[in-house]
Each structure stands twice: as structure tokens, then as C-alpha cells.
Tab-separated table of C-alpha atoms and ligand atoms in Angstrom:
chain	number	residue	atom	x	y	z
G	1	MET	CA	-23.139	5.198	-14.496
G	2	ASN	CA	-22.327	4.878	-10.822
G	3	TYR	CA	-22.846	7.252	-7.944
G	4	LEU	CA	-19.848	9.331	-9.050
G	5	ASN	CA	-21.434	9.818	-12.459
G	6	MET	CA	-18.448	8.115	-14.059
G	7	ASN	CA	-19.081	5.322	-16.491
G	8	ASP	CA	-17.191	2.046	-16.274
G	9	GLU	CA	-15.169	2.885	-19.364
G	10	LYS	CA	-13.569	5.822	-17.552
G	11	LEU	CA	-13.509	4.185	-14.147
G	12	MET	CA	-11.919	0.849	-15.037
G	13	PRO	CA	-8.451	2.250	-15.919
G	14	VAL	CA	-8.406	4.048	-12.565
G	15	VAL	CA	-9.361	0.874	-10.708
G	16	ILE	CA	-6.715	-1.125	-12.572
G	17	GLU	CA	-4.038	1.446	-11.702
G	18	LEU	CA	-5.134	1.542	-8.068
G	19	ASN	CA	-4.956	-2.254	-7.868
G	20	THR	CA	-1.478	-2.167	-9.418
G	21	LEU	CA	-0.433	0.457	-6.879
G	22	LEU	CA	-1.929	-1.707	-4.128
G	23	ALA	CA	0.122	-4.725	-5.240
G	24	GLU	CA	3.315	-2.661	-5.447
G	25	TYR	CA	2.695	-1.183	-2.004
G	26	HIS	CA	2.428	-4.704	-0.580
G	27	ILE	CA	5.836	-5.543	-2.033
G	28	TYR	CA	7.274	-2.264	-0.733
G	29	TYR	CA	5.788	-2.999	2.710
G	30	GLN	CA	7.264	-6.490	2.809
G	31	LYS	CA	10.706	-5.250	1.741
G	32	LEU	CA	10.632	-2.656	4.523
G	33	ARG	CA	9.764	-5.406	7.024
G	34	ASN	CA	12.697	-7.431	5.722
G	35	TYR	CA	15.092	-4.470	6.137
G	36	HIS	CA	13.688	-3.833	9.613
G	37	TRP	CA	14.368	-7.413	10.650
G	38	ASN	CA	17.743	-7.852	8.983
G	39	VAL	CA	19.533	-4.543	9.336
G	40	LEU	CA	23.092	-4.987	10.630
G	41	GLY	CA	25.847	-2.766	11.936
G	42	LYS	CA	26.450	0.110	14.273
G	43	ASN	CA	23.364	2.036	13.079
G	44	PHE	CA	21.116	-0.908	13.842
G	45	PHE	CA	18.783	0.846	16.283
G	46	ASP	CA	18.340	4.011	14.196
G	47	LEU	CA	17.677	2.058	10.995
G	48	HIS	CA	15.528	-0.529	12.747
G	49	ASP	CA	13.282	2.261	14.051
G	50	LYS	CA	13.258	4.123	10.731
G	51	PHE	CA	12.207	1.033	8.794
G	52	GLU	CA	9.464	0.459	11.335
G	53	ASP	CA	8.201	4.023	10.785
G	54	LEU	CA	8.251	3.479	7.027
G	55	TYR	CA	6.428	0.137	7.057
G	56	THR	CA	3.846	1.495	9.480
G	57	THR	CA	3.124	4.351	7.063
G	58	ALA	CA	3.059	1.921	4.128
G	59	ARG	CA	0.504	-0.252	5.966
G	60	ILE	CA	-1.762	2.771	6.375
G	61	ARG	CA	-1.388	3.670	2.680
G	62	ILE	CA	-2.272	0.096	1.681
G	63	ASP	CA	-5.521	0.368	3.587
G	64	GLU	CA	-6.276	3.782	2.086
G	65	ILE	CA	-5.707	2.517	-1.460
G	66	ALA	CA	-7.914	-0.538	-0.908
G	67	GLU	CA	-10.665	1.583	0.597
G	68	ARG	CA	-10.449	4.056	-2.281
G	69	ILE	CA	-11.111	1.176	-4.676
G	70	LEU	CA	-14.120	0.216	-2.561
G	71	THR	CA	-15.486	3.757	-2.739
G	72	LEU	CA	-15.466	3.362	-6.518
G	73	ARG	CA	-17.677	0.280	-6.043
G	74	TYR	CA	-14.987	-2.180	-7.074
G	75	HIS	CA	-12.992	-4.655	-5.044
G	76	PRO	CA	-9.295	-4.550	-4.163
G	77	VAL	CA	-7.537	-7.562	-5.656
G	78	SER	CA	-6.060	-9.897	-3.061
G	79	LYS	CA	-5.246	-13.341	-4.395
T	1	FE2	FE1	9.992	-5.154	14.980
């Protein structure tokens, strides 16, 4: 048991899912950066700003997910 009174058998699937979500958020973040950099056309400035808003929010979520894993006494995967 850990400090949450959850045994590893119940906790491990949650940690695995959170690490999967963390990996997918990194991909999402990087795609948003790519769109931000490479947007073309007459709506460039609106889309450029919107993608920046989205990747900024994604960066915050990435940190929140990683820190949630840490609160469960596991480590976020980053290899
Ligand atoms: Fe930029």
C-alpha cells in the first residue's frame, strides 16, 4: 500500500494510462508547434496566434500529467 491506500495492482494501470497520455500529449504539443511555424495564407496571424495558445495550454497539461504521476509515487516516462 502507498500513502493513497491503493495497492500497486490497482495503481499500475492508472500510471500506465497516465504515461500513455503523457506521450500522446507530447506528440500533440509538437504537432501544434509545427502548425504554428508552418501555417500559410491570409489567416496566418490568427492561426499562428491560435496555435500558440493551444501549444501553451498543452505544455501546461504535460506538466500536470507528469506531476500527477509523481504524486502517485511513480515516475513519468521520458526516454
Ligand atoms: Fe512562435
